[in-house]
JSON list of C-alpha atoms and ligand atoms in Angstrom, two decimals:
[
{"chain": "A", "resi": 1, "resn": "UNK", "atom": "CA", "xyz": [-21.34, 5.66, 10.85]},
{"chain": "A", "resi": 2, "resn": "UNK", "atom": "CA", "xyz": [-22.80, 8.71, 8.69]},
{"chain": "A", "resi": 3, "resn": "UNK", "atom": "CA", "xyz": [-21.41, 8.68, 5.21]},
{"chain": "A", "resi": 4, "resn": "UNK", "atom": "CA", "xyz": [-22.61, 11.51, 2.87]},
{"chain": "A", "resi": 5, "resn": "UNK", "atom": "CA", "xyz": [-21.82, 10.55, -0.74]},
{"chain": "A", "resi": 6, "resn": "UNK", "atom": "CA", "xyz": [-21.90, 12.43, -4.42]},
{"chain": "A", "resi": 7, "resn": "UNK", "atom": "CA", "xyz": [-20.75, 12.41, -7.89]},
{"chain": "A", "resi": 8, "resn": "UNK", "atom": "CA", "xyz": [-20.77, 14.07, -11.19]},
{"chain": "A", "resi": 9, "resn": "UNK", "atom": "CA", "xyz": [-22.67, 12.50, -14.34]},
{"chain": "A", "resi": 10, "resn": "UNK", "atom": "CA", "xyz": [-19.22, 10.63, -15.14]},
{"chain": "A", "resi": 11, "resn": "UNK", "atom": "CA", "xyz": [-19.48, 9.07, -11.78]},
{"chain": "A", "resi": 12, "resn": "UNK", "atom": "CA", "xyz": [-23.23, 8.37, -11.39]},
{"chain": "A", "resi": 13, "resn": "UNK", "atom": "CA", "xyz": [-22.76, 4.58, -11.99]},
{"chain": "A", "resi": 14, "resn": "UNK", "atom": "CA", "xyz": [-20.31, 3.83, -9.53]},
{"chain": "A", "resi": 15, "resn": "UNK", "atom": "CA", "xyz": [-21.67, 6.31, -6.87]},
{"chain": "A", "resi": 16, "resn": "UNK", "atom": "CA", "xyz": [-25.06, 4.21, -6.83]},
{"chain": "A", "resi": 17, "resn": "UNK", "atom": "CA", "xyz": [-23.16, 0.70, -6.50]},
{"chain": "A", "resi": 18, "resn": "UNK", "atom": "CA", "xyz": [-21.05, 2.46, -3.57]},
{"chain": "A", "resi": 19, "resn": "UNK", "atom": "CA", "xyz": [-24.51, 3.50, -2.06]},
{"chain": "A", "resi": 20, "resn": "UNK", "atom": "CA", "xyz": [-25.50, -0.30, -2.21]},
{"chain": "A", "resi": 21, "resn": "UNK", "atom": "CA", "xyz": [-22.31, -1.15, -0.33]},
{"chain": "A", "resi": 22, "resn": "UNK", "atom": "CA", "xyz": [-22.53, 1.43, 1.95]},
{"chain": "A", "resi": 23, "resn": "UNK", "atom": "CA", "xyz": [-25.94, 0.15, 3.06]},
{"chain": "A", "resi": 24, "resn": "UNK", "atom": "CA", "xyz": [-24.97, -3.60, 3.13]},
{"chain": "A", "resi": 25, "resn": "UNK", "atom": "CA", "xyz": [-22.26, -2.27, 5.38]},
{"chain": "A", "resi": 26, "resn": "UNK", "atom": "CA", "xyz": [-25.07, -0.69, 7.62]},
{"chain": "A", "resi": 27, "resn": "UNK", "atom": "CA", "xyz": [-23.59, 2.95, 7.20]},
{"chain": "A", "resi": 28, "resn": "UNK", "atom": "CA", "xyz": [-26.06, 5.80, 7.49]},
{"chain": "A", "resi": 29, "resn": "UNK", "atom": "CA", "xyz": [-26.04, 7.04, 3.91]},
{"chain": "A", "resi": 30, "resn": "UNK", "atom": "CA", "xyz": [-26.83, 10.21, 2.44]},
{"chain": "A", "resi": 31, "resn": "UNK", "atom": "CA", "xyz": [-26.71, 10.28, -1.29]},
{"chain": "A", "resi": 32, "resn": "UNK", "atom": "CA", "xyz": [-26.77, 13.81, -2.76]},
{"chain": "A", "resi": 33, "resn": "UNK", "atom": "CA", "xyz": [-27.16, 12.80, -6.32]},
{"chain": "A", "resi": 34, "resn": "UNK", "atom": "CA", "xyz": [-27.41, 14.04, -9.12]},
{"chain": "A", "resi": 35, "resn": "UNK", "atom": "CA", "xyz": [-30.16, 11.88, -9.96]},
{"chain": "A", "resi": 36, "resn": "UNK", "atom": "CA", "xyz": [-29.75, 11.76, -13.61]},
{"chain": "A", "resi": 37, "resn": "UNK", "atom": "CA", "xyz": [-26.64, 11.53, -15.85]},
{"chain": "A", "resi": 38, "resn": "UNK", "atom": "CA", "xyz": [-27.12, 14.77, -17.60]},
{"chain": "A", "resi": 39, "resn": "UNK", "atom": "CA", "xyz": [-24.02, 16.98, -17.60]},
{"chain": "A", "resi": 40, "resn": "UNK", "atom": "CA", "xyz": [-23.31, 18.61, -14.09]},
{"chain": "A", "resi": 41, "resn": "UNK", "atom": "CA", "xyz": [-20.34, 20.46, -12.80]},
{"chain": "A", "resi": 42, "resn": "UNK", "atom": "CA", "xyz": [-18.57, 18.66, -10.19]},
{"chain": "A", "resi": 43, "resn": "UNK", "atom": "CA", "xyz": [-17.38, 21.48, -7.75]},
{"chain": "A", "resi": 44, "resn": "UNK", "atom": "CA", "xyz": [-21.24, 21.54, -7.24]},
{"chain": "A", "resi": 45, "resn": "UNK", "atom": "CA", "xyz": [-21.66, 18.43, -5.55]},
{"chain": "A", "resi": 46, "resn": "UNK", "atom": "CA", "xyz": [-17.96, 18.33, -3.76]},
{"chain": "A", "resi": 47, "resn": "UNK", "atom": "CA", "xyz": [-19.28, 21.72, -2.18]},
{"chain": "A", "resi": 48, "resn": "UNK", "atom": "CA", "xyz": [-22.12, 20.05, -0.45]},
{"chain": "A", "resi": 49, "resn": "UNK", "atom": "CA", "xyz": [-20.51, 17.01, 0.49]},
{"chain": "A", "resi": 50, "resn": "UNK", "atom": "CA", "xyz": [-17.00, 18.77, 2.00]},
{"chain": "A", "resi": 51, "resn": "UNK", "atom": "CA", "xyz": [-19.20, 21.39, 3.53]},
{"chain": "A", "resi": 52, "resn": "UNK", "atom": "CA", "xyz": [-21.24, 19.05, 5.59]},
{"chain": "A", "resi": 53, "resn": "UNK", "atom": "CA", "xyz": [-18.20, 16.78, 6.35]},
{"chain": "A", "resi": 54, "resn": "UNK", "atom": "CA", "xyz": [-16.26, 20.12, 7.78]},
{"chain": "A", "resi": 55, "resn": "UNK", "atom": "CA", "xyz": [-19.33, 20.75, 9.82]},
{"chain": "A", "resi": 56, "resn": "UNK", "atom": "CA", "xyz": [-18.92, 17.70, 11.41]},
{"chain": "A", "resi": 57, "resn": "UNK", "atom": "CA", "xyz": [-22.40, 16.17, 10.15]},
{"chain": "A", "resi": 58, "resn": "UNK", "atom": "CA", "xyz": [-20.54, 13.30, 8.79]},
{"chain": "A", "resi": 59, "resn": "UNK", "atom": "CA", "xyz": [-18.04, 10.80, 9.82]},
{"chain": "A", "resi": 60, "resn": "UNK", "atom": "CA", "xyz": [-16.85, 10.79, 5.78]},
{"chain": "A", "resi": 61, "resn": "UNK", "atom": "CA", "xyz": [-17.67, 11.94, 2.49]},
{"chain": "A", "resi": 62, "resn": "UNK", "atom": "CA", "xyz": [-17.48, 9.91, -0.75]},
{"chain": "A", "resi": 63, "resn": "UNK", "atom": "CA", "xyz": [-16.84, 11.52, -4.14]},
{"chain": "A", "resi": 64, "resn": "UNK", "atom": "CA", "xyz": [-17.06, 9.89, -7.45]},
{"chain": "A", "resi": 65, "resn": "UNK", "atom": "CA", "xyz": [-16.10, 11.60, -10.78]},
{"chain": "A", "resi": 66, "resn": "UNK", "atom": "CA", "xyz": [-14.87, 10.27, -14.31]},
{"chain": "A", "resi": 67, "resn": "UNK", "atom": "CA", "xyz": [-11.05, 10.23, -12.70]},
{"chain": "A", "resi": 68, "resn": "UNK", "atom": "CA", "xyz": [-11.36, 11.15, -9.34]},
{"chain": "A", "resi": 69, "resn": "UNK", "atom": "CA", "xyz": [-9.01, 14.10, -9.94]},
{"chain": "A", "resi": 70, "resn": "UNK", "atom": "CA", "xyz": [-11.52, 16.95, -10.17]},
{"chain": "A", "resi": 71, "resn": "UNK", "atom": "CA", "xyz": [-13.27, 15.89, -7.14]},
{"chain": "A", "resi": 72, "resn": "UNK", "atom": "CA", "xyz": [-10.22, 15.64, -5.14]},
{"chain": "A", "resi": 73, "resn": "UNK", "atom": "CA", "xyz": [-8.65, 18.98, -6.10]},
{"chain": "A", "resi": 74, "resn": "UNK", "atom": "CA", "xyz": [-11.99, 20.50, -5.17]},
{"chain": "A", "resi": 75, "resn": "UNK", "atom": "CA", "xyz": [-12.44, 18.58, -2.07]},
{"chain": "A", "resi": 76, "resn": "UNK", "atom": "CA", "xyz": [-8.92, 19.78, -0.64]},
{"chain": "A", "resi": 77, "resn": "UNK", "atom": "CA", "xyz": [-9.66, 23.52, -1.27]},
{"chain": "A", "resi": 78, "resn": "UNK", "atom": "CA", "xyz": [-12.23, 23.00, 1.91]},
{"chain": "A", "resi": 79, "resn": "UNK", "atom": "CA", "xyz": [-10.85, 24.01, 5.40]},
{"chain": "A", "resi": 80, "resn": "UNK", "atom": "CA", "xyz": [-10.99, 20.76, 7.56]},
{"chain": "A", "resi": 81, "resn": "UNK", "atom": "CA", "xyz": [-11.21, 18.43, 4.43]},
{"chain": "A", "resi": 82, "resn": "UNK", "atom": "CA", "xyz": [-8.66, 15.87, 3.66]},
{"chain": "A", "resi": 83, "resn": "UNK", "atom": "CA", "xyz": [-9.59, 14.06, 0.73]},
{"chain": "A", "resi": 84, "resn": "UNK", "atom": "CA", "xyz": [-7.72, 11.51, -0.91]},
{"chain": "A", "resi": 85, "resn": "UNK", "atom": "CA", "xyz": [-7.89, 9.98, -4.51]},
{"chain": "A", "resi": 86, "resn": "UNK", "atom": "CA", "xyz": [-7.68, 5.92, -3.97]},
{"chain": "A", "resi": 87, "resn": "UNK", "atom": "CA", "xyz": [-7.12, 3.72, -6.85]},
{"chain": "A", "resi": 88, "resn": "UNK", "atom": "CA", "xyz": [-6.17, 0.68, -4.27]},
{"chain": "A", "resi": 89, "resn": "UNK", "atom": "CA", "xyz": [-7.07, -0.81, -1.06]},
{"chain": "A", "resi": 90, "resn": "UNK", "atom": "CA", "xyz": [-3.58, -0.10, 0.23]},
{"chain": "A", "resi": 91, "resn": "UNK", "atom": "CA", "xyz": [-3.68, 3.85, -0.59]},
{"chain": "A", "resi": 92, "resn": "UNK", "atom": "CA", "xyz": [-6.94, 3.69, 1.15]},
{"chain": "A", "resi": 93, "resn": "UNK", "atom": "CA", "xyz": [-5.67, 2.17, 4.36]},
{"chain": "A", "resi": 94, "resn": "UNK", "atom": "CA", "xyz": [-2.49, 4.37, 4.52]},
{"chain": "A", "resi": 95, "resn": "UNK", "atom": "CA", "xyz": [-4.63, 7.70, 4.23]},
{"chain": "A", "resi": 96, "resn": "UNK", "atom": "CA", "xyz": [-7.00, 6.75, 7.12]},
{"chain": "A", "resi": 97, "resn": "UNK", "atom": "CA", "xyz": [-3.70, 5.32, 9.41]},
{"chain": "A", "resi": 98, "resn": "UNK", "atom": "CA", "xyz": [-1.62, 8.11, 8.09]},
{"chain": "A", "resi": 99, "resn": "UNK", "atom": "CA", "xyz": [-3.58, 11.32, 7.02]},
{"chain": "A", "resi": 100, "resn": "UNK", "atom": "CA", "xyz": [-6.79, 10.72, 8.81]},
{"chain": "A", "resi": 101, "resn": "UNK", "atom": "CA", "xyz": [-8.42, 11.27, 5.41]},
{"chain": "A", "resi": 102, "resn": "UNK", "atom": "CA", "xyz": [-12.04, 12.29, 5.76]},
{"chain": "A", "resi": 103, "resn": "UNK", "atom": "CA", "xyz": [-13.29, 12.10, 2.06]},
{"chain": "A", "resi": 104, "resn": "UNK", "atom": "CA", "xyz": [-12.57, 9.39, -0.43]},
{"chain": "A", "resi": 105, "resn": "UNK", "atom": "CA", "xyz": [-12.47, 10.35, -4.04]},
{"chain": "A", "resi": 106, "resn": "UNK", "atom": "CA", "xyz": [-12.90, 7.44, -6.95]},
{"chain": "A", "resi": 107, "resn": "UNK", "atom": "CA", "xyz": [-13.00, 7.43, -10.56]},
{"chain": "A", "resi": 108, "resn": "UNK", "atom": "CA", "xyz": [-15.45, 5.55, -12.36]},
{"chain": "A", "resi": 109, "resn": "UNK", "atom": "CA", "xyz": [-13.34, 5.49, -15.68]},
{"chain": "A", "resi": 110, "resn": "UNK", "atom": "CA", "xyz": [-10.50, 4.48, -13.52]},
{"chain": "A", "resi": 111, "resn": "UNK", "atom": "CA", "xyz": [-11.47, 1.56, -11.14]},
{"chain": "A", "resi": 112, "resn": "UNK", "atom": "CA", "xyz": [-14.18, -1.10, -11.52]},
{"chain": "A", "resi": 113, "resn": "UNK", "atom": "CA", "xyz": [-16.89, -1.45, -9.08]},
{"chain": "A", "resi": 114, "resn": "UNK", "atom": "CA", "xyz": [-15.49, -4.66, -7.26]},
{"chain": "A", "resi": 115, "resn": "UNK", "atom": "CA", "xyz": [-12.24, -2.64, -6.78]},
{"chain": "A", "resi": 116, "resn": "UNK", "atom": "CA", "xyz": [-14.16, 0.50, -5.73]},
{"chain": "A", "resi": 117, "resn": "UNK", "atom": "CA", "xyz": [-16.12, -1.51, -2.81]},
{"chain": "A", "resi": 118, "resn": "UNK", "atom": "CA", "xyz": [-12.77, -3.11, -1.59]},
{"chain": "A", "resi": 119, "resn": "UNK", "atom": "CA", "xyz": [-11.23, 0.38, -1.53]},
{"chain": "A", "resi": 120, "resn": "UNK", "atom": "CA", "xyz": [-14.24, 1.88, 0.24]},
{"chain": "A", "resi": 121, "resn": "UNK", "atom": "CA", "xyz": [-14.32, -0.90, 2.68]},
{"chain": "A", "resi": 122, "resn": "UNK", "atom": "CA", "xyz": [-10.14, -0.25, 3.82]},
{"chain": "A", "resi": 123, "resn": "UNK", "atom": "CA", "xyz": [-11.19, 3.29, 3.94]},
{"chain": "A", "resi": 124, "resn": "UNK", "atom": "CA", "xyz": [-14.25, 2.83, 6.16]},
{"chain": "A", "resi": 125, "resn": "UNK", "atom": "CA", "xyz": [-12.62, 0.30, 8.43]},
{"chain": "A", "resi": 126, "resn": "UNK", "atom": "CA", "xyz": [-9.28, 1.53, 9.16]},
{"chain": "A", "resi": 127, "resn": "UNK", "atom": "CA", "xyz": [-8.39, 4.30, 12.22]},
{"chain": "A", "resi": 128, "resn": "UNK", "atom": "CA", "xyz": [-5.76, 6.88, 12.15]},
{"chain": "A", "resi": 129, "resn": "UNK", "atom": "CA", "xyz": [-2.93, 6.05, 13.95]},
{"chain": "A", "resi": 130, "resn": "UNK", "atom": "CA", "xyz": [-2.49, 9.38, 15.70]},
{"chain": "A", "resi": 131, "resn": "UNK", "atom": "CA", "xyz": [0.92, 9.56, 17.26]},
{"chain": "A", "resi": 132, "resn": "UNK", "atom": "CA", "xyz": [3.83, 11.04, 15.15]},
{"chain": "A", "resi": 133, "resn": "UNK", "atom": "CA", "xyz": [1.26, 11.73, 12.30]},
{"chain": "A", "resi": 134, "resn": "UNK", "atom": "CA", "xyz": [-0.92, 14.21, 14.38]},
{"chain": "A", "resi": 135, "resn": "UNK", "atom": "CA", "xyz": [1.73, 16.90, 14.45]},
{"chain": "A", "resi": 136, "resn": "UNK", "atom": "CA", "xyz": [1.67, 16.56, 10.73]},
{"chain": "A", "resi": 137, "resn": "UNK", "atom": "CA", "xyz": [-1.98, 17.27, 10.31]},
{"chain": "A", "resi": 138, "resn": "UNK", "atom": "CA", "xyz": [-1.58, 20.05, 12.73]},
{"chain": "A", "resi": 139, "resn": "UNK", "atom": "CA", "xyz": [0.89, 21.37, 9.97]},
{"chain": "A", "resi": 140, "resn": "UNK", "atom": "CA", "xyz": [-1.74, 20.94, 7.05]},
{"chain": "A", "resi": 141, "resn": "UNK", "atom": "CA", "xyz": [-4.21, 23.05, 9.61]},
{"chain": "A", "resi": 142, "resn": "UNK", "atom": "CA", "xyz": [-1.35, 25.72, 9.89]},
{"chain": "A", "resi": 143, "resn": "UNK", "atom": "CA", "xyz": [-1.06, 25.50, 6.14]},
{"chain": "A", "resi": 144, "resn": "UNK", "atom": "CA", "xyz": [-4.84, 26.23, 5.57]},
{"chain": "A", "resi": 145, "resn": "UNK", "atom": "CA", "xyz": [-4.57, 29.16, 8.01]},
{"chain": "A", "resi": 146, "resn": "UNK", "atom": "CA", "xyz": [-1.60, 30.71, 6.06]},
{"chain": "A", "resi": 147, "resn": "UNK", "atom": "CA", "xyz": [-3.61, 30.56, 2.40]},
{"chain": "A", "resi": 148, "resn": "UNK", "atom": "CA", "xyz": [-6.75, 32.33, 4.45]},
{"chain": "A", "resi": 149, "resn": "UNK", "atom": "CA", "xyz": [-8.97, 28.93, 4.47]},
{"chain": "B", "resi": 1, "resn": "RB5", "atom": "C1", "xyz": [-16.46, 15.02, -16.73]},
{"chain": "B", "resi": 1, "resn": "RB5", "atom": "O1", "xyz": [-16.44, 14.72, -18.00]},
{"chain": "B", "resi": 1, "resn": "RB5", "atom": "C2", "xyz": [-15.09, 14.97, -16.15]},
{"chain": "B", "resi": 1, "resn": "RB5", "atom": "O2", "xyz": [-14.23, 15.74, -16.45]},
{"chain": "B", "resi": 1, "resn": "RB5", "atom": "C3", "xyz": [-15.07, 14.74, -14.72]},
{"chain": "B", "resi": 1, "resn": "RB5", "atom": "O3", "xyz": [-15.81, 13.70, -14.24]},
{"chain": "B", "resi": 1, "resn": "RB5", "atom": "C4", "xyz": [-13.80, 14.30, -13.98]},
{"chain": "B", "resi": 1, "resn": "RB5", "atom": "O4", "xyz": [-13.34, 13.43, -14.41]},
{"chain": "B", "resi": 1, "resn": "RB5", "atom": "C5", "xyz": [-13.04, 15.62, -13.99]},
{"chain": "B", "resi": 1, "resn": "RB5", "atom": "O5", "xyz": [-11.78, 15.38, -12.82]}
]
């Protein structure tokens, strides 16, 4: 499993913790920064992750900012990206099973390290159920085309 992860300055500490968790889970991880906690713009980091996931270079992307909201808004602008902002294991399981989410967004100012690790594990280990959910994903694809993405 290949995972690409990024944050902004407000998500840097949680991102580092999640990089460790991903390595413990034996995922192949690409951490694309930022390297310091100097102020940056989260869309610049979301772009790198989402372009790579949409191109099929990674199984999943993980994005962390202060709330996770800015990252999730940005990520869902990219064609082929289904980004989910999760604050519980339940949401992480459901968004994989029903939405086939391919980017997980987390807020460092919202969830602690332990919960974030549990959310990450639930996200990575839950398969998409397919079936009736596939036609809904097809409709998301249609919505992307309609809006010119
Ligand atoms: C940065 O201060 C903060 O606005 C950002 O990390 C994020 O929470 C935006 O949604």
